[in-house]
Each structure stands twice: as C-alpha cells, then as structure tokens.
Amino acid sequence: MAKNLEVSYLLDFYGDILTQKQHDFLVYYYDEDLSLSEIAENEGITRQGVRDAIKRAEAQLFDMEKKLGVAAKFGELAKGLDEIKSLANEIFEYNLEHSLSREINDSAASIISLADYLKQQ
C-alpha cells in the first residue's frame, strides 16, 4: 500500500471527525511510519483489519476535503501570505537602500510580522 502524504495533511484538518481508532491508525501509519503489521500486532487485530480501517478513514478525509475544501483554502491562504511577506520585504529593502521613509519601513515590518502571525494560526 503506497503512502499518500496528503492524508497526513488532511488529518490535521479533519482528524476530529474520525473515530479514535481510525485517527490512531492513521497517525501510526503516516506520522509514526509504522507498518500495517506493526500496527496490527500493537492493536491485537489482523493486518487486513488495520488496512480496512485506514482505507475507510482515508476515504472519509478525502470526502470531507472534497465537500469543504478547507485544506485547499488554507494552502491558498498560505501562498498569499508568503507573497504579501515577500512584497513587504522588497518594499522594506528598497526603502532602506534609498533612505526614503521610516514610516514605510515600520509599516513594511508590521506587514511582515502580521503575515507571519497569520500563517502560524
């Protein structure tokens, strides 16, 4: 079973909709890199049972993303914040090199800080 790393990303957004077992299995498999056999042994179930639970959980995550698109929207927001930060850095550097305005530098620094803060949220 090839690992789709998008599942780990979607788990951050939609993990709370899964049962605790489904959530745990995905964490073990994707985040802790345990094999199906290792998870089965640790949980006292069959390898096939683990595989089926993971497949059902993955399907739920992809279905939620298809319906809600939260992860995609977050990705677009992060790209936009990166662009805002990059442009603010350009303004800051240009203004610094040309000694134009302290207020502009302060505003650019504030924009950079705000973009960093929002990206962390």
Coordinates of N, CA and C in Angstrom, one line a residue:
M1 N 0.9 -1.2 0.0 CA 0.0 0.0 0.0 C 0.9 1.2 0.0
A2 N 0.9 2.0 -1.1 CA 1.7 3.2 -1.2 C 1.1 4.3 -0.3
K3 N 2.0 5.0 0.4 CA 1.5 6.1 1.3 C 1.3 7.4 0.5
N4 N 0.1 7.9 0.8 CA -0.3 9.2 0.2 C -0.1 10.3 1.3
L5 N 1.0 11.1 1.2 CA 1.3 12.0 2.2 C 0.2 13.1 2.4
E6 N -0.6 13.2 1.4 CA -1.7 14.2 1.6 C -2.6 13.8 2.7
V7 N -2.7 12.5 3.0 CA -3.6 12.0 4.1 C -3.1 12.6 5.4
S8 N -1.8 12.7 5.7 CA -1.3 13.2 6.9 C -1.7 14.7 7.0
Y9 N -1.6 15.4 5.9 CA -2.0 16.8 5.8 C -3.5 17.0 6.1
L10 N -4.3 16.2 5.5 CA -5.8 16.2 5.7 C -6.2 15.8 7.2
L11 N -5.4 15.0 7.8 CA -5.6 14.5 9.1 C -5.6 15.7 10.1
D12 N -4.7 16.7 9.8 CA -4.6 17.9 10.6 C -5.9 18.7 10.6
F13 N -6.6 18.7 9.4 CA -7.8 19.5 9.3 C -9.0 18.7 9.7
Y14 N -9.1 17.4 9.4 CA -10.4 16.7 9.6 C -10.2 15.5 10.6
G15 N -9.1 15.4 11.3 CA -8.9 14.3 12.1 C -10.0 14.1 13.2
D16 N -10.6 15.1 13.6 CA -11.6 15.0 14.7 C -12.9 14.4 14.3
I17 N -13.1 14.2 13.0 CA -14.3 13.6 12.5 C -14.2 12.1 12.5
L18 N -13.0 11.6 12.6 CA -12.7 10.1 12.6 C -13.0 9.5 14.0
T19 N -13.2 8.2 14.0 CA -13.2 7.5 15.3 C -11.8 7.6 15.9
Q20 N -11.7 7.4 17.2 CA -10.4 7.4 17.8 C -9.4 6.4 17.2
K21 N -10.0 5.2 16.9 CA -9.1 4.1 16.3 C -8.7 4.5 15.0
Q22 N -9.6 5.0 14.1 CA -9.2 5.4 12.8 C -8.1 6.5 12.9
H23 N -8.3 7.5 13.7 CA -7.3 8.5 13.9 C -6.0 7.9 14.3
D24 N -6.0 7.1 15.3 CA -4.8 6.5 15.8 C -4.1 5.7 14.7
F25 N -4.8 4.9 14.0 CA -4.2 4.1 12.9 C -3.5 5.0 11.9
L26 N -4.2 6.1 11.5 CA -3.6 7.0 10.5 C -2.3 7.6 11.1
V27 N -2.4 8.0 12.3 CA -1.2 8.6 13.0 C 0.0 7.6 13.0
Y28 N -0.3 6.4 13.4 CA 0.7 5.3 13.4 C 1.3 5.1 12.0
Y29 N 0.4 5.0 11.1 CA 0.8 4.7 9.7 C 1.6 5.8 9.0
Y30 N 1.0 7.0 9.1 CA 1.5 8.1 8.3 C 2.6 9.0 9.1
D31 N 2.3 9.3 10.3 CA 3.1 10.1 11.1 C 4.3 9.4 11.8
E32 N 4.0 8.2 12.3 CA 5.0 7.4 13.0 C 5.6 6.4 12.1
D33 N 5.2 6.2 10.9 CA 5.7 5.3 9.9 C 5.7 3.9 10.3
L34 N 4.7 3.4 11.0 CA 4.6 2.0 11.4 C 4.0 1.3 10.2
S35 N 4.4 0.0 10.1 CA 3.8 -0.8 9.0 C 2.4 -1.3 9.4
L36 N 1.7 -1.8 8.5 CA 0.4 -2.4 8.8 C 0.5 -3.5 9.8
S37 N 1.5 -4.4 9.6 CA 1.8 -5.5 10.5 C 2.1 -5.0 11.9
E38 N 2.9 -4.0 12.0 CA 3.3 -3.4 13.3 C 2.1 -2.9 14.1
I39 N 1.2 -2.2 13.3 CA 0.0 -1.6 14.0 C -0.9 -2.8 14.4
A40 N -1.1 -3.8 13.5 CA -1.9 -4.9 13.8 C -1.4 -5.6 15.1
E41 N -0.1 -5.8 15.2 CA 0.4 -6.5 16.4 C 0.2 -5.7 17.6
N42 N 0.5 -4.4 17.5 CA 0.3 -3.5 18.7 C -1.2 -3.4 19.1
E43 N -2.1 -3.5 18.2 CA -3.5 -3.3 18.5 C -4.3 -4.6 18.7
G44 N -3.6 -5.7 18.4 CA -4.2 -7.0 18.6 C -5.3 -7.4 17.6
I45 N -5.1 -6.9 16.4 CA -6.1 -7.2 15.3 C -5.3 -7.7 14.1
T46 N -6.0 -8.0 13.0 CA -5.3 -8.5 11.8 C -4.8 -7.4 11.0
R47 N -3.8 -7.7 10.2 CA -3.2 -6.7 9.3 C -4.3 -6.2 8.3
Q48 N -5.2 -7.1 7.9 CA -6.3 -6.7 7.0 C -7.3 -5.8 7.7
G49 N -7.5 -6.0 9.0 CA -8.4 -5.1 9.7 C -7.8 -3.7 9.8
V50 N -6.5 -3.6 10.0 CA -5.8 -2.3 10.0 C -5.9 -1.6 8.7
R51 N -5.6 -2.4 7.6 CA -5.7 -1.9 6.3 C -7.1 -1.3 6.0
D52 N -8.1 -2.1 6.3 CA -9.5 -1.7 6.0 C -9.9 -0.4 6.8
A53 N -9.4 -0.3 8.0 CA -9.7 0.9 8.8 C -9.0 2.1 8.3
I54 N -7.8 1.9 7.8 CA -7.1 3.0 7.2 C -7.7 3.5 5.9
K55 N -8.1 2.5 5.1 CA -8.8 2.9 3.8 C -10.1 3.6 4.1
R56 N -10.9 3.2 5.0 CA -12.1 3.9 5.3 C -11.9 5.3 5.9
A57 N -10.9 5.4 6.7 CA -10.5 6.7 7.3 C -10.0 7.7 6.2
E58 N -9.2 7.1 5.3 CA -8.7 7.9 4.2 C -9.8 8.4 3.3
A59 N -10.8 7.5 3.0 CA -11.9 7.9 2.2 C -12.7 9.0 2.9
Q60 N -12.9 8.9 4.2 CA -13.6 10.0 4.9 C -12.9 11.3 4.8
L61 N -11.6 11.3 5.0 CA -10.8 12.5 4.9 C -10.9 13.2 3.5
F62 N -10.8 12.4 2.5 CA -10.9 12.9 1.1 C -12.3 13.4 0.8
D63 N -13.3 12.7 1.3 CA -14.6 13.1 1.1 C -14.9 14.5 1.8
M64 N -14.4 14.6 3.0 CA -14.6 15.9 3.7 C -13.8 17.1 2.9
E65 N -12.6 16.8 2.4 CA -11.9 17.8 1.7 C -12.7 18.1 0.4
K66 N -13.2 17.1 -0.3 CA -14.0 17.4 -1.5 C -15.2 18.3 -1.2
K67 N -15.9 18.0 -0.1 CA -17.1 18.8 0.3 C -16.8 20.2 0.8
L68 N -15.7 20.3 1.6 CA -15.5 21.5 2.3 C -14.3 22.3 1.8
G69 N -13.3 21.6 1.3 CA -12.1 22.3 0.7 C -11.3 23.1 1.7
V70 N -11.3 22.8 3.0 CA -10.6 23.6 4.0 C -9.1 23.6 3.8
A71 N -8.6 22.4 3.5 CA -7.1 22.3 3.3 C -6.7 23.0 2.1
A72 N -7.4 23.0 1.0 CA -7.0 23.7 -0.2 C -7.1 25.2 0.1
K73 N -8.1 25.6 0.8 CA -8.3 27.1 1.0 C -7.1 27.5 1.9
F74 N -6.7 26.7 2.9 CA -5.6 27.0 3.8 C -4.3 27.1 3.0
G75 N -4.1 26.2 2.0 CA -2.9 26.3 1.2 C -2.9 27.6 0.4
E76 N -4.0 28.0 -0.2 CA -4.1 29.2 -1.0 C -3.8 30.4 -0.1
L77 N -4.3 30.4 1.1 CA -4.1 31.5 2.1 C -2.6 31.6 2.4
A78 N -2.0 30.4 2.7 CA -0.6 30.4 3.0 C 0.3 31.0 1.9
K79 N -0.1 30.6 0.6 CA 0.6 31.1 -0.6 C 0.5 32.6 -0.6
G80 N -0.7 33.1 -0.4 CA -1.0 34.6 -0.4 C -0.2 35.3 0.6
L81 N -0.2 34.7 1.8 CA 0.6 35.4 2.9 C 2.1 35.4 2.6
D82 N 2.6 34.3 2.0 CA 4.0 34.3 1.5 C 4.3 35.4 0.5
E83 N 3.4 35.6 -0.4 CA 3.5 36.6 -1.4 C 3.5 38.0 -0.8
I84 N 2.6 38.2 0.1 CA 2.5 39.5 0.9 C 3.8 39.8 1.6
K85 N 4.3 38.8 2.3 CA 5.5 38.9 3.0 C 6.7 39.2 2.1
S86 N 6.8 38.5 1.0 CA 7.8 38.8 0.0 C 7.8 40.2 -0.5
L87 N 6.6 40.7 -0.9 CA 6.5 42.1 -1.4 C 6.8 43.1 -0.3
A88 N 6.4 42.8 0.9 CA 6.7 43.7 2.0 C 8.2 43.8 2.3
N89 N 8.8 42.6 2.1 CA 10.3 42.6 2.3 C 11.0 43.4 1.2
E90 N 10.5 43.3 0.0 CA 11.0 44.1 -1.1 C 10.9 45.6 -0.9
I91 N 9.7 46.0 -0.4 CA 9.4 47.4 -0.1 C 10.4 47.9 1.0
F92 N 10.5 47.0 2.1 CA 11.4 47.4 3.2 C 12.8 47.6 2.7
E93 N 13.3 46.6 1.9 CA 14.7 46.7 1.4 C 14.9 47.9 0.5
Y94 N 14.0 48.1 -0.4 CA 14.1 49.3 -1.3 C 14.2 50.6 -0.5
N95 N 13.2 50.7 0.4 CA 13.2 51.9 1.2 C 14.4 52.1 2.1
L96 N 15.0 51.0 2.6 CA 16.2 51.0 3.4 C 17.4 51.5 2.6
E97 N 17.5 51.0 1.4 CA 18.6 51.3 0.5 C 18.5 52.8 0.0
H98 N 17.3 53.3 -0.1 CA 17.2 54.7 -0.6 C 16.8 55.7 0.5
S99 N 16.8 55.2 1.8 CA 16.6 56.1 2.9 C 15.4 57.0 2.7
L100 N 14.3 56.4 2.3 CA 13.1 57.2 2.0 C 12.2 57.6 3.2
S101 N 11.8 56.6 3.9 CA 10.8 56.9 5.0 C 10.9 55.9 6.1
R102 N 11.0 56.4 7.3 CA 10.9 55.5 8.4 C 9.6 54.8 8.6
E103 N 8.5 55.6 8.3 CA 7.2 55.1 8.4 C 6.9 54.0 7.5
I104 N 7.4 54.1 6.3 CA 7.3 53.0 5.3 C 8.0 51.7 5.8
N105 N 9.2 51.9 6.4 CA 9.9 50.7 6.9 C 9.1 50.1 8.1
D106 N 8.6 51.0 8.9 CA 7.8 50.5 10.1 C 6.5 49.7 9.6
S107 N 5.9 50.3 8.6 CA 4.7 49.6 8.0 C 5.0 48.3 7.4
A108 N 6.1 48.3 6.6 CA 6.5 47.0 6.0 C 6.9 46.0 7.0
A109 N 7.6 46.4 8.1 CA 7.9 45.4 9.1 C 6.6 44.9 9.8
S110 N 5.6 45.8 10.0 CA 4.4 45.4 10.6 C 3.6 44.4 9.7
I111 N 3.7 44.6 8.4 CA 3.0 43.7 7.4 C 3.7 42.3 7.5
I112 N 5.0 42.3 7.5 CA 5.8 41.1 7.6 C 5.4 40.3 8.9
S113 N 5.4 41.0 10.0 CA 5.1 40.4 11.3 C 3.6 39.8 11.3
L114 N 2.7 40.6 10.7 CA 1.3 40.2 10.7 C 1.2 38.9 9.8
A115 N 1.8 38.9 8.6 CA 1.8 37.8 7.7 C 2.3 36.5 8.4
D116 N 3.4 36.7 9.1 CA 4.0 35.5 9.9 C 3.0 35.0 10.9
Y117 N 2.4 36.0 11.7 CA 1.5 35.6 12.7 C 0.3 34.8 12.1
L118 N -0.3 35.4 11.0 CA -1.5 34.8 10.4 C -1.2 33.4 9.9
K119 N 0.0 33.2 9.3 CA 0.4 31.9 8.8 C 0.5 30.8 9.9
Q120 N 0.9 31.3 11.1 CA 1.0 30.3 12.2 C -0.3 29.9 12.8
Q121 N -1.3 30.7 12.5 CA -2.7 30.4 13.1 C -3.3 29.3 12.4

